[in-house]
Structures are given as C-alpha cells and as structure tokens.
Coordinates of C-alpha atoms in Angstrom, one line a residue:
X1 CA 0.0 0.0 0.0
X2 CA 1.3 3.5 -1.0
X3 CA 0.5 6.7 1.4
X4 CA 0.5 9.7 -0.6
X5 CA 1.0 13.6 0.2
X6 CA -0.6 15.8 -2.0
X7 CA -1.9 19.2 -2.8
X8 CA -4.2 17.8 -4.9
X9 CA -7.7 20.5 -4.4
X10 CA -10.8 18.0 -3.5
X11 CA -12.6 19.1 -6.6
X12 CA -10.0 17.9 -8.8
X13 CA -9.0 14.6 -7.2
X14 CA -9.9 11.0 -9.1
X15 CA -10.4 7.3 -8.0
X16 CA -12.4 4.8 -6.4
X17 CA -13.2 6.4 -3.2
X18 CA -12.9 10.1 -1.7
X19 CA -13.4 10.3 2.4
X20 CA -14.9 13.4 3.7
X21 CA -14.7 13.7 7.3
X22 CA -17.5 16.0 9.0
X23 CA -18.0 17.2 12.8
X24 CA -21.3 16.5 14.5
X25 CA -24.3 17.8 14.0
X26 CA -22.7 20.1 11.4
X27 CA -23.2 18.3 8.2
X28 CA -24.2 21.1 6.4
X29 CA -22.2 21.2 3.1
X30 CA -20.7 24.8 1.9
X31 CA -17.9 26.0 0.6
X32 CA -15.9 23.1 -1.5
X33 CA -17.8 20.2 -0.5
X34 CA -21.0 22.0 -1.8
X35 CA -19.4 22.7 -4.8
X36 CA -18.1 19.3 -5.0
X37 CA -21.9 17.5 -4.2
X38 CA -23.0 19.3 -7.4
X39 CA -20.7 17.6 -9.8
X40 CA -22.0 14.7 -8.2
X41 CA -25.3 15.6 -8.7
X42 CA -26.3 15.8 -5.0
X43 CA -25.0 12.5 -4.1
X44 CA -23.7 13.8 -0.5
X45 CA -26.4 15.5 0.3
X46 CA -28.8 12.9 -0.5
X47 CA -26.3 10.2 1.5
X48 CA -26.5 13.1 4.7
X49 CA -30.2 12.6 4.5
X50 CA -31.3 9.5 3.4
X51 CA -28.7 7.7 6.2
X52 CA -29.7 10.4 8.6
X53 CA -25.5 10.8 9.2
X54 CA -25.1 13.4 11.9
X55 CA -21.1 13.4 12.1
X56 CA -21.1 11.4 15.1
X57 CA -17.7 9.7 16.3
X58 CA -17.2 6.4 14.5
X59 CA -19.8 6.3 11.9
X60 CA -19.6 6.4 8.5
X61 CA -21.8 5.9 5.9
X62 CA -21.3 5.0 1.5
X63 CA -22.2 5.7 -1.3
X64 CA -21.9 4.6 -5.2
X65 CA -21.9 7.5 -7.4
X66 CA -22.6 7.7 -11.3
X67 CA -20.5 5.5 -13.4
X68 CA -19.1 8.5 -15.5
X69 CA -17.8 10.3 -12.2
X70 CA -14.3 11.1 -11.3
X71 CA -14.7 9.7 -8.3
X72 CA -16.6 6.1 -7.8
X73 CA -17.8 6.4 -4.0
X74 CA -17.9 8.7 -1.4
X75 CA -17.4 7.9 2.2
X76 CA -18.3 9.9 4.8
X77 CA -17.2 10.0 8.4
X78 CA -18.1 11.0 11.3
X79 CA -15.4 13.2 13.7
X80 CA -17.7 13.9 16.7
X81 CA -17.7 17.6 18.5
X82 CA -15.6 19.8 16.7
X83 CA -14.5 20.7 20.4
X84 CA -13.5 17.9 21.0
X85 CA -11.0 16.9 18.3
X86 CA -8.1 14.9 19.3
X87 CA -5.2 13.9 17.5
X88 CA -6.5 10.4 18.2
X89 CA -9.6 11.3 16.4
X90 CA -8.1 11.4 13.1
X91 CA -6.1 8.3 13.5
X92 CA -9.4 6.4 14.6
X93 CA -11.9 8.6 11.7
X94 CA -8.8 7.1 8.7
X95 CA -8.9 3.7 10.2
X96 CA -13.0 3.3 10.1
X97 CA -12.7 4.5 6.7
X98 CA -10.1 2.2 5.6
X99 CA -11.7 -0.7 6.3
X100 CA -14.9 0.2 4.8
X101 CA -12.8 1.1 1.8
X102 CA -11.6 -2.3 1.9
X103 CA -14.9 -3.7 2.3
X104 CA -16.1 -1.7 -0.6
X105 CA -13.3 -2.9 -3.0
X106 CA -11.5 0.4 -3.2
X107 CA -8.0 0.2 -4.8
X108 CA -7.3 4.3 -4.6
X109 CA -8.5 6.0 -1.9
X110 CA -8.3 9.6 -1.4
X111 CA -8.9 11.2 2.5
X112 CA -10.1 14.7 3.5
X113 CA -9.9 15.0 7.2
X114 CA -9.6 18.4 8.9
X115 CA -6.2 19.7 10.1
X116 CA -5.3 19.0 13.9
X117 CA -4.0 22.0 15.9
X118 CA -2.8 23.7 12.9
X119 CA 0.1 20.8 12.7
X120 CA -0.2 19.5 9.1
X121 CA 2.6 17.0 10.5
X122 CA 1.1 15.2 13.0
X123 CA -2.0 15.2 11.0
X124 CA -0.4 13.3 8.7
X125 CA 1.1 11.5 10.6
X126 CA -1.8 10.2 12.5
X127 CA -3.9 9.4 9.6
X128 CA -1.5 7.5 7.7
X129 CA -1.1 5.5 11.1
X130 CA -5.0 4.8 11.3
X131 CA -5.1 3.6 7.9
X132 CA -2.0 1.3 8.3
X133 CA -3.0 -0.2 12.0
X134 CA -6.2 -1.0 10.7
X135 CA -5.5 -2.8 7.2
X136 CA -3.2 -5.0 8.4
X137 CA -3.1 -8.6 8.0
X138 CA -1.7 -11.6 10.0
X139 CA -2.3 -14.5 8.0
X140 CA 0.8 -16.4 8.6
X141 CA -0.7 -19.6 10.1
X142 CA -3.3 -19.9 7.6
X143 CA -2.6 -22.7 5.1
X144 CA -5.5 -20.1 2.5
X145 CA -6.5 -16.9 3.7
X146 CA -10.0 -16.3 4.6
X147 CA -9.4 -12.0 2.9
X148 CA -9.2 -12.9 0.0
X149 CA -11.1 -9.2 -0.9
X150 CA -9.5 -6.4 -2.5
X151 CA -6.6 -4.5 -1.4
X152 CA -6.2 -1.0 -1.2
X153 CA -3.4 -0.1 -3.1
X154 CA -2.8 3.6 -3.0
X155 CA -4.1 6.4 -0.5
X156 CA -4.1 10.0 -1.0
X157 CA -3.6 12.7 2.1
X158 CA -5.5 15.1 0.6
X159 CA -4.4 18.8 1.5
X160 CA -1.3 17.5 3.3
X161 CA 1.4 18.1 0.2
X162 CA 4.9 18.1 1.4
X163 CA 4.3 15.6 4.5
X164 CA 6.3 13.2 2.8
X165 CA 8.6 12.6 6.1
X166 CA 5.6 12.4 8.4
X167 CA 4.4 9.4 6.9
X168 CA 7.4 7.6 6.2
X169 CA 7.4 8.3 10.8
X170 CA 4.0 6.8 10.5
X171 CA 5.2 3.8 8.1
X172 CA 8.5 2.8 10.7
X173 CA 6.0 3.2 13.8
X174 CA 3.6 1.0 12.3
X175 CA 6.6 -1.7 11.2
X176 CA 7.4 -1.9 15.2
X177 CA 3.8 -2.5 15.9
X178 CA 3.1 -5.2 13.3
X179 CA 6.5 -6.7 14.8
X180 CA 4.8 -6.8 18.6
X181 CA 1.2 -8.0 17.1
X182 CA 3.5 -10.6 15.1
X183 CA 5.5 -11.6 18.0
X184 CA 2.5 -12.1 20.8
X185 CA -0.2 -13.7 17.9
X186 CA 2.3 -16.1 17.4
X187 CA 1.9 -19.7 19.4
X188 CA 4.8 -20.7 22.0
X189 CA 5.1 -23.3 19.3
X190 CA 6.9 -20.9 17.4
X191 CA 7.6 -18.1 19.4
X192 CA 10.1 -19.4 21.9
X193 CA 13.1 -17.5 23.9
X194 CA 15.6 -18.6 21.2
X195 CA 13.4 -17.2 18.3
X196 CA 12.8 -13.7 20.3
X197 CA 16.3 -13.5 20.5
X198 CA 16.8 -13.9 17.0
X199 CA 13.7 -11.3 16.5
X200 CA 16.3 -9.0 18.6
X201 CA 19.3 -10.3 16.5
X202 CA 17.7 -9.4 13.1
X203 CA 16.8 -5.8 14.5
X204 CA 20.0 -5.0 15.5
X205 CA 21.7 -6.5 11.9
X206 CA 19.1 -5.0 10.2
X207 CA 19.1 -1.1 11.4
X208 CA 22.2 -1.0 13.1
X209 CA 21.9 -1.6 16.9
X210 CA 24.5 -3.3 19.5
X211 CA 23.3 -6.4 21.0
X212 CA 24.7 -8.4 23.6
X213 CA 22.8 -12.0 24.5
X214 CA 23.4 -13.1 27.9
X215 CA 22.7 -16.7 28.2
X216 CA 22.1 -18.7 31.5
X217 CA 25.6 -19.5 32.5
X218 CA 25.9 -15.7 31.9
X219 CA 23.1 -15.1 33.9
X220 CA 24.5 -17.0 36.7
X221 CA 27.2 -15.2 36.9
X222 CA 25.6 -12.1 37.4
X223 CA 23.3 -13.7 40.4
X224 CA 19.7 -13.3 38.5
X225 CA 18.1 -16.1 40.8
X226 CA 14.9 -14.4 40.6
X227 CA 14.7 -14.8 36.5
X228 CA 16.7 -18.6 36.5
X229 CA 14.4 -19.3 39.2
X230 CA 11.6 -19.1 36.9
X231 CA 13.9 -20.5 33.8
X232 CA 14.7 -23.8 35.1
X233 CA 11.3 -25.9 34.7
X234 CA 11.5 -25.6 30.8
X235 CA 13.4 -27.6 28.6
X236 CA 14.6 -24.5 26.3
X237 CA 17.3 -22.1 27.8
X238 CA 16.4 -18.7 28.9
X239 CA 17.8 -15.5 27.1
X240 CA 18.5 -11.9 28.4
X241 CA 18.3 -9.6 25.7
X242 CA 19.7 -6.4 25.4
X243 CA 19.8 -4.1 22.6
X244 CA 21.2 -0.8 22.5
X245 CA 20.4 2.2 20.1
X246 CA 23.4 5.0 20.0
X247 CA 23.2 8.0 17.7
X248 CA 26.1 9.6 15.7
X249 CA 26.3 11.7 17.8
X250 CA 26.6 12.6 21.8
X251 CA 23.0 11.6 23.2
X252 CA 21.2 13.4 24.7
X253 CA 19.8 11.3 27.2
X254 CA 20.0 7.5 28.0
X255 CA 16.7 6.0 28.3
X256 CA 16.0 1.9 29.0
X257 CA 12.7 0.1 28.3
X258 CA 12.5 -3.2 30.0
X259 CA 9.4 -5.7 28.5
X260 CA 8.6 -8.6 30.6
X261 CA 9.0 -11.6 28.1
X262 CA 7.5 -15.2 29.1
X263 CA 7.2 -16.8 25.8
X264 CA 4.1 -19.0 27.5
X265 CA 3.3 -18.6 31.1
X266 CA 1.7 -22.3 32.4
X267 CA 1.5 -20.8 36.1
X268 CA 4.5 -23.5 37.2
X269 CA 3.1 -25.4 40.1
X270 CA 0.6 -23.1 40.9
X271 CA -0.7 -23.9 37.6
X272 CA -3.6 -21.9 36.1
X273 CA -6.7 -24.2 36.1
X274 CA -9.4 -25.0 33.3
X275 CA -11.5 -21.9 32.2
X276 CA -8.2 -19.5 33.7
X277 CA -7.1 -18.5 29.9
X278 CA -4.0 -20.6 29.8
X279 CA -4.6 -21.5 26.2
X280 CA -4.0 -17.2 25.3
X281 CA -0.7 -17.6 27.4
X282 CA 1.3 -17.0 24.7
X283 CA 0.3 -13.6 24.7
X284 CA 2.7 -12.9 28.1
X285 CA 5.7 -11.4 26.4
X286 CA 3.7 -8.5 25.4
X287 CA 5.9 -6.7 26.7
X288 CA 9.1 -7.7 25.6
X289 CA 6.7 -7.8 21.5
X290 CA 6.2 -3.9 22.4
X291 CA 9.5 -3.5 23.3
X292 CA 11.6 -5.3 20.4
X293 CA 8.7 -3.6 18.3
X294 CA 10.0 0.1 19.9
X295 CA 13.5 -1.1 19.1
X296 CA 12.6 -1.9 15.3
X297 CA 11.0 1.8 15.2
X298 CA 13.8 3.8 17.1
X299 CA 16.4 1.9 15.2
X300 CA 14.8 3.6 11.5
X301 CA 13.8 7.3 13.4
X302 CA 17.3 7.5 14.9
X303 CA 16.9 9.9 17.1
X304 CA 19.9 11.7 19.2
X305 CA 18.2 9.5 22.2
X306 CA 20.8 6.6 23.8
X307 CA 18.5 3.8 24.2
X308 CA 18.6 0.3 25.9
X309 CA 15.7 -2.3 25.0
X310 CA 15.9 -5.3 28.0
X311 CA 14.1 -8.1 28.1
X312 CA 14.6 -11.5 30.3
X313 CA 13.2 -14.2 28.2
X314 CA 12.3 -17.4 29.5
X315 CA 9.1 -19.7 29.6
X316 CA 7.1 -20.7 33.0
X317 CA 6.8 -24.3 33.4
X318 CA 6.4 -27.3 35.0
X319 CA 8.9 -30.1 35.7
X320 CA 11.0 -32.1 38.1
X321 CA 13.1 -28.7 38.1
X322 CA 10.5 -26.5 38.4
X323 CA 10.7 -24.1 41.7
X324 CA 8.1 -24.8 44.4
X325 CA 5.7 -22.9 46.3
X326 CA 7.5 -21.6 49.4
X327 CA 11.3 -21.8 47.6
X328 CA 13.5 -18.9 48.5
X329 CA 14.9 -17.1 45.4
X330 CA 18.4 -14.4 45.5
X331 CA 18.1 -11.8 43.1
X332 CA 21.2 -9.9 41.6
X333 CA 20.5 -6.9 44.0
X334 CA 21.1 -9.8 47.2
X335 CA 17.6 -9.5 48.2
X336 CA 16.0 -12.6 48.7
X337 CA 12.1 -13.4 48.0
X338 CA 9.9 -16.6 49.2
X339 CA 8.1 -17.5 45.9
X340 CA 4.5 -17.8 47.6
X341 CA 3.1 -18.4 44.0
X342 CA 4.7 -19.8 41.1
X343 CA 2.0 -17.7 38.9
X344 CA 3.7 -14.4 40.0
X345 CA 6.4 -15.1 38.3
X346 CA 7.0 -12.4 35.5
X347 CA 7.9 -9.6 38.8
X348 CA 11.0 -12.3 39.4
X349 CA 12.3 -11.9 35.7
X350 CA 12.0 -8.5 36.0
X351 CA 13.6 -7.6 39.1
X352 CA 16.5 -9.0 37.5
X353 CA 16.1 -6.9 34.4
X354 CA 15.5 -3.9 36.4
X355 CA 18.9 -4.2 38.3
X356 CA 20.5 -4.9 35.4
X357 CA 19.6 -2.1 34.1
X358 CA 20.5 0.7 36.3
X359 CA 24.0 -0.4 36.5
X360 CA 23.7 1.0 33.1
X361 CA 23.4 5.0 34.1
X362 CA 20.3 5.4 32.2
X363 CA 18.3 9.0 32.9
X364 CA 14.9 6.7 32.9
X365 CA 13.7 3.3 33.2
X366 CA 10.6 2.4 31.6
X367 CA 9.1 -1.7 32.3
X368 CA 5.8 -2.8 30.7
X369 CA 4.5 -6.1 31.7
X370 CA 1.2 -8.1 31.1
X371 CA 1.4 -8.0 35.3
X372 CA -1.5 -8.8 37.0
X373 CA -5.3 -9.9 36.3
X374 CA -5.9 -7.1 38.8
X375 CA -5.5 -4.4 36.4
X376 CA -7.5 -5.4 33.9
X377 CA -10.5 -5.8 36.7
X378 CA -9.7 -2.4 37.8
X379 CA -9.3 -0.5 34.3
X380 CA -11.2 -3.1 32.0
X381 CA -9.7 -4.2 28.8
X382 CA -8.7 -0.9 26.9
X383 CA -6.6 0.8 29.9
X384 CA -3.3 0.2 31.3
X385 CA -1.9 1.3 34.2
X386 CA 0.5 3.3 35.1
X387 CA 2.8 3.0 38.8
X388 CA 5.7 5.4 39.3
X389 CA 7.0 7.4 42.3
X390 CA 8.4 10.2 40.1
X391 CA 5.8 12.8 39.2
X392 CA 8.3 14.1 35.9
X393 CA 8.0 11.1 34.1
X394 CA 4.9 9.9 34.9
X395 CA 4.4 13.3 33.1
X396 CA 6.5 12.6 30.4
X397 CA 4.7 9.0 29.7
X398 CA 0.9 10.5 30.0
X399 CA 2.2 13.2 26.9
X400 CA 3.4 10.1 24.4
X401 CA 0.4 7.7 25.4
X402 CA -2.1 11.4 24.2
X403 CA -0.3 11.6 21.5
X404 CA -0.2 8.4 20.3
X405 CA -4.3 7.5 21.8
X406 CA -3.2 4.5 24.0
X407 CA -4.8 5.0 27.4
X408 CA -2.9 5.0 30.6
X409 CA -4.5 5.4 34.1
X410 CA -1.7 6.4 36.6
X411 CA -3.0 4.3 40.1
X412 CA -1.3 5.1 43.5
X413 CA 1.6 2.9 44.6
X414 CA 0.8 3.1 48.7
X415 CA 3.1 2.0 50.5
X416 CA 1.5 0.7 53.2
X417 CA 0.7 -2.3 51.0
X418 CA 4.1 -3.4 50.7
X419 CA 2.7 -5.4 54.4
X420 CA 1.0 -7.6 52.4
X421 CA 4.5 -8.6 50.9
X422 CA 6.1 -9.3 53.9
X423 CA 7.5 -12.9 54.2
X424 CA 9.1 -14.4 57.7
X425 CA 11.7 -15.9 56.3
X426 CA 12.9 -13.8 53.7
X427 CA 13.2 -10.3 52.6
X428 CA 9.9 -10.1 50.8
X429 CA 7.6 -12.5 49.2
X430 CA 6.4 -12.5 45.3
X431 CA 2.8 -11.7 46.1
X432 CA 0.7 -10.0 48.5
X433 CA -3.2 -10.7 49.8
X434 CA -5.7 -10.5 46.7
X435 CA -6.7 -6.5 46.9
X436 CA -4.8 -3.8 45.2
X437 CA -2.9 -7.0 43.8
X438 CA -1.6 -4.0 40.7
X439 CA -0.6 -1.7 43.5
X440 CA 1.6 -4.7 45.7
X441 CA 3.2 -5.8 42.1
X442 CA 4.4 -2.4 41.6
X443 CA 5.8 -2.5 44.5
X444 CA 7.4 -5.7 44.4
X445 CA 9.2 -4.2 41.7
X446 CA 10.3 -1.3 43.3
X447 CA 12.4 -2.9 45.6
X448 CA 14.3 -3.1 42.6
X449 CA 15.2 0.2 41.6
X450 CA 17.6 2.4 43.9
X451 CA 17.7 5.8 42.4
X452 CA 17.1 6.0 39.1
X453 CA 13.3 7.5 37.8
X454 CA 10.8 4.5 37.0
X455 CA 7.7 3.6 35.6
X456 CA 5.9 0.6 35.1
X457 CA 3.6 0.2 32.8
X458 CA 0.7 -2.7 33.5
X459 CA -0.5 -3.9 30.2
X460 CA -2.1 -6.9 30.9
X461 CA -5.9 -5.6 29.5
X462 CA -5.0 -3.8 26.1
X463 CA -2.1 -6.3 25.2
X464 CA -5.2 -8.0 23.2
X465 CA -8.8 -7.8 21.3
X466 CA -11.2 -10.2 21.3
X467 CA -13.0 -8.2 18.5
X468 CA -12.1 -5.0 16.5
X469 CA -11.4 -2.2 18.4
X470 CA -10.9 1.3 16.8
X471 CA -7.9 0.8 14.5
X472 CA -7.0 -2.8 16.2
X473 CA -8.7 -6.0 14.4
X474 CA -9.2 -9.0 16.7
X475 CA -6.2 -10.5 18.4
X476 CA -3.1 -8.7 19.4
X477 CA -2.9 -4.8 19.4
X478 CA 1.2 -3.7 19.3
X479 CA 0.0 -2.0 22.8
X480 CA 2.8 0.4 24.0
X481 CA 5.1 0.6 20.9
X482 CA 3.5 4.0 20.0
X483 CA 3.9 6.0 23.5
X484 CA 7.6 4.1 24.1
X485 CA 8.4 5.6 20.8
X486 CA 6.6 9.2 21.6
X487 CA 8.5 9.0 24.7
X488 CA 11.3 8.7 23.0
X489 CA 11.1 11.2 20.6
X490 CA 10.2 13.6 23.0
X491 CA 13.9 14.0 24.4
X492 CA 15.4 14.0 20.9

C-alpha cells in the first residue's frame, strides 16, 4: 500500500473512493464540499439525509456515485464535536474509513480529514497510522486466507502536500507495531526465547543496533536467581536480551525500556486451572513484543536518544526442576524473596532486568508487563496502568500515550501495601493478599530500583482484542510501541 501527500484541491481529485470527514451535527455542506456534491449531482447531500449521518464519532456511511464520475464512492465519516477533536480522532476517523474502503473494494483512496491543531505534520502523521494499523493482515498460520477481498493499493492525504517525512514516521511506527502484534499472535510453538532472541538479533543487523545475548551460565554469573528461578522448569534455555540504540552523535539522554517476556506462562506449580485462559498464554511477552517492536522503530527514526531495549526471556513451566511454592529465590540486587506463588512469576524476571539495568546509568527506566489480572479488573480491557514514584516522568509518559491514543491510568503505589508482601523468612515474598494486587506488584518491583526515575507500565488488559477495536482488528494490538516511541522522541 502507497500513502501519498498531495496538494491535490478536493474538486480535482480522481479514483475509487474520496473520504470526507464532518463534525457533528454540522453536516451542512458549503464551501468546496458544496461545490463538489453538485458535480455529483447531489450524491452527498442525498447520503446526509437518506442515512440520517449526523457526524457522530465512529460512523460512517457509502455511497456509489454515477458511473461516469471522477470519483466512484464517497465515504463519509463521522469526527464527533468539533471541540473535541483529538489527534487520536483522526487516527481512529482514517482507520474506520479504511476498512470500509476495503470492504467496498477500493483500490485508490483519497482522505479529507480536517487539520489537527494547525500541525499539518502530525495530522499526517496520525492518519496515515490509522489507515496502516487497521488494514493490516496476519495471515501467517493460515494454510489459505480467509481476505481474500480487494486491497487498497494507494491512498491519497488530501491537502497535506509536502508531509512526505511524516508518513514515512507513520510507516517505521507502524513496522514496530506489526512486529509486537507478530511476536504475541504467534503460538509458543513458534515463538520461543531462542526465536525472540533472533527477532532481537535481526533488528540489531538490520538497522544498526549493538546487541549483547546473555545466556544462562551468563546469567549465573551475574546472580539473576529471581529470573533462573523461573527459567529452570523448561526444557529450552532462557535468554536476556539487550539491545542498544546509540546515535552519531553525543545523546542526549540515556533512556532503557525493560518488557517482561515469558514466551508461555503455564502458572508453574501453581498452575492456572481450566477456564483460567492458559490457552492465550502466549500472549505474556507482550511486553518484551512492544519492546523489540519500539527497538525496530527507534532503530529507523534514529533519534539523538541513547536507548537500551531489555528483556529477560524465558518460559514458565512445570517439571522435576521447576521451583516450588514456598522456595527462597536471591536476586542480583542480594535481596532474597519466598516465591508464595509460582503464577507471580513475570515480577522475578524483572527484578532481574531492572537491576541490570540501572547499573547501566540510564536517565529513565521504563518496564511494561502483562502483570497482574488485577489491572485489567480495575481499568477493563482498553486501559493500562500506570505505577511510578516520580511525578516528571509519569508526566512525560501521560504526553506520548495522548499523543499516540493509547490509554494509561496512573493508580497510586501506597506503601503501606508493601505489608501484604512481607514474608518471615525472607526479605519479601512475590505476592501480596488479593486486593490492590496491581498496587503490591508495583511494588514488588520497586524494591528493585535504587535511584534512578521508573515507571511501570501494566499492560495486561490492552495487550489484546477479542473483536475490533478502533484501529485494532481482533487479536493482538502492538500496545505500548506508540507512547515508548513518543517518549522517545520527546527528548530527541
């Protein structure tokens, strides 16, 4: 698919479909659009009425027009309160019409959507992202594709002429997402520790980042009991990725994204019964997918941003090795933690990680983890949340997840909660009573940072679809490449 710039006026545009994007409750056509619904003989105005389209967010409504017109159908779609116009809107308003392009056969599409904040840019930006996020395809484990439908071949930004660079941002962005939704569709069956550290392997060959793979006897000597803890039930060695980003340049900061990564999560002894999901495991590395999809992104952008992608990749198992309930694990920091539940066991990996990574002088650590089932009870399925104890970044994070429409909810990390975690016998345990069970995994992981400013990012709800959702089709979203990126590019 080609994403096109162009001054091209409305009136003068041809092809298949042209998308006209109006505010609610102020369909009233004037101006161009008046001028262009009588060349087509009052085909908009007649849509407007006879579908009784009042602009509202998320519809859209079609029309064929004469066989002799320039243009074949029109689409409109609805932006909501003119008010209320996000950035987010746009991306949303180009991905509804894209797949009702696609629906309606549309090869060349053409999009007229107002301009954001007077930033051409980021208007462009965002709609080529919409359009992208929500056409694509994974239909790598199907032996014939069910889409067999036509494609859309080529779409036109109309009145966004010289964005050229804005949408080849949109086009790397969108490659690191389809990476992450690649990386947690994919079955354990084939996405395994020793194929995610390929994944990280090609990145770093392909756009030019350092990579060091640290493999268990490497880990050992380091003292990551927490993540070989977890690491020793399965039958296929564990692998701690790091990848680092370095501009030309001196950086101007030193950021490190850490993504939980358990290829398949069984629950180990404390194994997750019938009707507990454990078939959708695979889906538990989310956060390593989002941030080897951020690497893939940053390492094409290349900003003058030092920055460290970590993940600690391992399955969670069950054999004669596995680690028991009530086992006492050391983690690289010397702390030790009685492993009350095998099922907690992503927070071990990551303590690891997270001491790992501030003996790397990084400004700012970022983790994002498919943590807890308590999240998603508190914030439902489209919201992640958001734990840190320093108000500037949690500042910084809130401005990349607007920008790029992924939702973040900050929740408090009280530490009176951290009673729950207490164990007799060691320094802490890896879970705490059932309430605020988000709030006591936070921080669990805390314990793990000295100094350095943190955040951790729960994903567990958004990681995933069940159906389409705005501009993400059923199955796995790419959550968190877009604001890690944003949050990235902030500094540079």
């Amino acid at each position: 698919m080609d994403i096109r710039a162009t001054d091209t006026p409305l009136l003068e545009w041809t092809g298949d479909g042209l998308v006209i994007g109006l505010f609610e409750d102020a369909v009233e056509l004037t101006g161009e659009l008046a001028t262009l619904d009588e060349n087509l003989a009052g085909s908009i105005k007649e849509l407007i009425t006879e579908e009784e389209f009042k602009g509202k967010q998320g519809s859209s409504v079609v029309t064929r027009v004469g066989a002799n017109s320039p243009v074949r159908k029109i689409i409109l779609v609805g932006l909501g309160k003119p008010e209320a116009l996000k950035l987010d809107s746009l991306r949303r308003a180009a991905a509804t019409a894209a797949r009702l392009a696609k629906k309606q056969k549309t090869k060349t599409l053409g999009i007229s959507l107002p301009i954001w904040n007077n930033d051409p840019t980021q208007t462009a930006q965002a709609i080529a992202e919409g359009v992208q996020l929500a056409l694509y395809q994974d239909n790598r484990f199907k032996s014939e594709p069910e889409d067999k439908g036509s494609q859309v071949e080529t779409v036109d930004l109309l009145g966004l002429g010289g964005q050229e660079a804005a949408i080849t941002r949109a086009n790397q962005i969108a490659a690191g997402v389809f990476l992450a939704r690649q990386l947690v569709a994919a079955p354990a069956n084939a996405v395994t520790p020793i194929t995610m550290a390929e994944t990280a392997q090609q990145i770093a060959s392909d756009h030019g980042l350092q990579i060091e793979i640290l493999e268990q006897e490497d880990c050992e000597k380091l003292g990551m009991g927490a993540f070989l803890g977890v690491a020793k039930a399965s039958e296929l060695p564990p692998k701690f990725i790091h990848l680092t980003y370095k501009p030309e340049g001196t950086p101007k900061r030193k950021l490190a994204i850490i993504g939980k990564g358990l290829t398949f999560d069984s629950g180990g002894l404390n194994i997750k019964g019938a009707g507990s999901g454990i078939e959708t495991m695979k889906i538990d590395m989310g956060g390593a997918a989002a941030t080897l999809g951020a690497a893939k992104a940053i390492g094409q952008l290349k900003p003058d941003v030092e920055v460290h992608f970590i993940s600690a990749v391992t399955e969670n198992m069950i054999s004669g090795r596995a680690m028991h309930p009530g086992d006492i694990l050391t983690a690289s920091n010397g702390k030790t933690i009685e492993v009350n539940n095998t099922d907690a066991e992503g927070r071990l990996t990551l303590a690891d990680a997270l001491v790992f990574t501030e003996k790397l002088g990084v400004d700012a650590i970022i983790d994002l983890a498919t943590l807890t089932g308590a999240c998603v009870i508190a914030l439902g399925d489209d919201i992640a949340g958001l734990f840190s104890p320093d108000d500037a970044l949690v500042k910084q994070v809130e401005k990349a997840a607007e920008a790029s429409g992924e939702k973040f909810w900050r929740l408090p990390m009280e530490e009176k909660y951290f009673e729950g975690l207490k164990s007799g016998i060691a320094d802490m345990k890896n879970t705490g009573p059932r309430p605020g069970g988000s709030i006591t995994a936070a921080l669990f992981l805390k314990q793990f940072v000295k100094e350095t400013p943190w955040a951790h990012l729960d994903i567990a709800g958004p990681v995933w679809t069940e159906k389409e959702n705005g501009y993400n089709g059923p199955g796995a979203t790419g959550f968190g490449v877009r604001t890690l990126v944003n949050w990235v590019l902030s500094d540079s």
